[in-house]
Amino acid sequence: MTDVKIDQVAEALEALAHPSRLQILVTLTERYSLPLTSLQQQLQISFPVLSSHLTHLQEQHLLVSQQQGNELHYSLADASLRQVINIIRTKYM
């Protein structure tokens, strides 16, 4: 694995290490896709803070968003991430 790839993996793992971001990913593992308003209500995080975390997760290619009607829906970027989150949940939660 190249140094660049190692750095990318480390950055993605760092994104997972933040409690709020991990909770976002756990929530989306359970629900598959949620609009921003539902995420905010479930997580009890202010919109600006939630938006910042969502942006960070998207920059790390861990989340994707899709416009559905008037709402922006978020979901995990791929199934392999769901497996990783489920392993974390099984081991630590």
mmCIF file of C-alpha atoms in Angstrom:
data_model
loop_
_atom_site.group_PDB
_atom_site.id
_atom_site.type_symbol
_atom_site.label_atom_id
_atom_site.label_comp_id
_atom_site.label_asym_id
_atom_site.label_seq_id
_atom_site.Cartn_x
_atom_site.Cartn_y
_atom_site.Cartn_z
ATOM 1 C CA MET A 1 0.000 0.000 0.000
ATOM 2 C CA THR A 2 1.390 3.402 -0.947
ATOM 3 C CA ASP A 3 1.961 6.213 1.534
ATOM 4 C CA VAL A 4 -0.862 8.158 -0.124
ATOM 5 C CA LYS A 5 -3.290 5.270 0.412
ATOM 6 C CA ILE A 6 -2.160 4.888 4.031
ATOM 7 C CA ASP A 7 -2.821 8.590 4.587
ATOM 8 C CA GLN A 8 -6.294 8.298 3.015
ATOM 9 C CA VAL A 9 -7.176 5.340 5.228
ATOM 10 C CA ALA A 10 -5.902 7.183 8.311
ATOM 11 C CA GLU A 11 -8.048 10.222 7.447
ATOM 12 C CA ALA A 12 -11.141 8.048 7.002
ATOM 13 C CA LEU A 13 -10.509 6.330 10.341
ATOM 14 C CA GLU A 14 -10.001 9.722 11.965
ATOM 15 C CA ALA A 15 -13.434 10.740 10.667
ATOM 16 C CA LEU A 16 -14.898 7.634 12.320
ATOM 17 C CA ALA A 17 -13.206 8.492 15.618
ATOM 18 C CA HIS A 18 -15.413 11.509 16.361
ATOM 19 C CA PRO A 19 -18.434 10.501 18.517
ATOM 20 C CA SER A 20 -20.990 12.565 16.582
ATOM 21 C CA ARG A 21 -19.758 11.377 13.202
ATOM 22 C CA LEU A 22 -19.749 7.772 14.393
ATOM 23 C CA GLN A 23 -23.319 8.212 15.626
ATOM 24 C CA ILE A 24 -24.336 9.596 12.225
ATOM 25 C CA LEU A 25 -22.859 6.521 10.536
ATOM 26 C CA VAL A 26 -24.468 4.128 13.021
ATOM 27 C CA THR A 27 -27.840 5.810 12.474
ATOM 28 C CA LEU A 28 -27.489 5.547 8.702
ATOM 29 C CA THR A 29 -26.433 1.905 9.028
ATOM 30 C CA GLU A 30 -29.743 1.235 10.764
ATOM 31 C CA ARG A 31 -31.913 3.385 8.461
ATOM 32 C CA TYR A 32 -30.060 3.221 5.108
ATOM 33 C CA SER A 33 -31.111 6.750 4.057
ATOM 34 C CA LEU A 34 -32.464 9.703 5.971
ATOM 35 C CA PRO A 35 -33.290 13.312 5.188
ATOM 36 C CA LEU A 36 -31.303 15.989 6.970
ATOM 37 C CA THR A 37 -34.248 16.970 9.178
ATOM 38 C CA SER A 38 -34.731 13.399 10.420
ATOM 39 C CA LEU A 39 -31.032 13.034 11.169
ATOM 40 C CA GLN A 40 -31.097 16.264 13.154
ATOM 41 C CA GLN A 41 -34.151 15.181 15.147
ATOM 42 C CA GLN A 42 -32.765 11.736 15.934
ATOM 43 C CA LEU A 43 -29.289 12.907 16.869
ATOM 44 C CA GLN A 44 -30.271 16.123 18.659
ATOM 45 C CA ILE A 45 -27.408 18.018 16.998
ATOM 46 C CA SER A 46 -27.829 21.593 15.793
ATOM 47 C CA PHE A 47 -28.094 22.017 12.031
ATOM 48 C CA PRO A 48 -24.775 23.893 11.681
ATOM 49 C CA VAL A 49 -22.858 21.242 13.643
ATOM 50 C CA LEU A 50 -24.611 18.388 11.838
ATOM 51 C CA SER A 51 -23.931 20.005 8.481
ATOM 52 C CA SER A 52 -20.255 20.328 9.326
ATOM 53 C CA HIS A 53 -20.015 16.651 10.285
ATOM 54 C CA LEU A 54 -21.915 15.555 7.169
ATOM 55 C CA THR A 55 -19.591 17.605 4.977
ATOM 56 C CA HIS A 56 -16.541 16.054 6.656
ATOM 57 C CA LEU A 57 -17.919 12.538 6.125
ATOM 58 C CA GLN A 58 -18.664 13.301 2.475
ATOM 59 C CA GLU A 59 -15.157 14.666 1.959
ATOM 60 C CA GLN A 60 -13.836 11.337 3.233
ATOM 61 C CA HIS A 61 -16.148 9.507 0.789
ATOM 62 C CA LEU A 62 -18.031 7.850 3.647
ATOM 63 C CA LEU A 63 -21.424 9.430 2.865
ATOM 64 C CA VAL A 64 -23.358 10.371 -0.223
ATOM 65 C CA SER A 65 -26.296 12.714 -0.538
ATOM 66 C CA GLN A 66 -29.191 12.784 -2.957
ATOM 67 C CA GLN A 67 -31.897 15.360 -3.472
ATOM 68 C CA GLN A 68 -35.340 13.786 -3.110
ATOM 69 C CA GLY A 69 -38.094 16.321 -3.622
ATOM 70 C CA ASN A 70 -37.476 19.216 -1.257
ATOM 71 C CA GLU A 71 -35.149 17.262 1.018
ATOM 72 C CA LEU A 72 -31.536 16.191 0.906
ATOM 73 C CA HIS A 73 -31.151 12.531 1.921
ATOM 74 C CA TYR A 74 -27.924 11.048 3.253
ATOM 75 C CA SER A 75 -26.753 7.456 3.097
ATOM 76 C CA LEU A 76 -23.560 5.451 3.504
ATOM 77 C CA ALA A 77 -21.275 5.567 0.493
ATOM 78 C CA ASP A 78 -21.162 1.787 0.062
ATOM 79 C CA ALA A 79 -22.037 -1.554 1.600
ATOM 80 C CA SER A 80 -18.509 -2.216 2.849
ATOM 81 C CA LEU A 81 -18.808 0.748 5.213
ATOM 82 C CA ARG A 82 -22.025 -0.758 6.606
ATOM 83 C CA GLN A 83 -20.030 -3.918 7.383
ATOM 84 C CA VAL A 84 -17.327 -1.909 9.161
ATOM 85 C CA ILE A 85 -19.900 -0.028 11.260
ATOM 86 C CA ASN A 86 -21.671 -3.279 12.130
ATOM 87 C CA ILE A 87 -18.367 -4.785 13.310
ATOM 88 C CA ILE A 88 -17.769 -1.707 15.488
ATOM 89 C CA ARG A 89 -21.312 -1.940 16.865
ATOM 90 C CA THR A 90 -20.948 -5.645 17.652
ATOM 91 C CA LYS A 91 -17.590 -5.228 19.344
ATOM 92 C CA TYR A 92 -18.064 -1.949 21.234
ATOM 93 C CA MET A 93 -21.714 -0.950 21.518
#
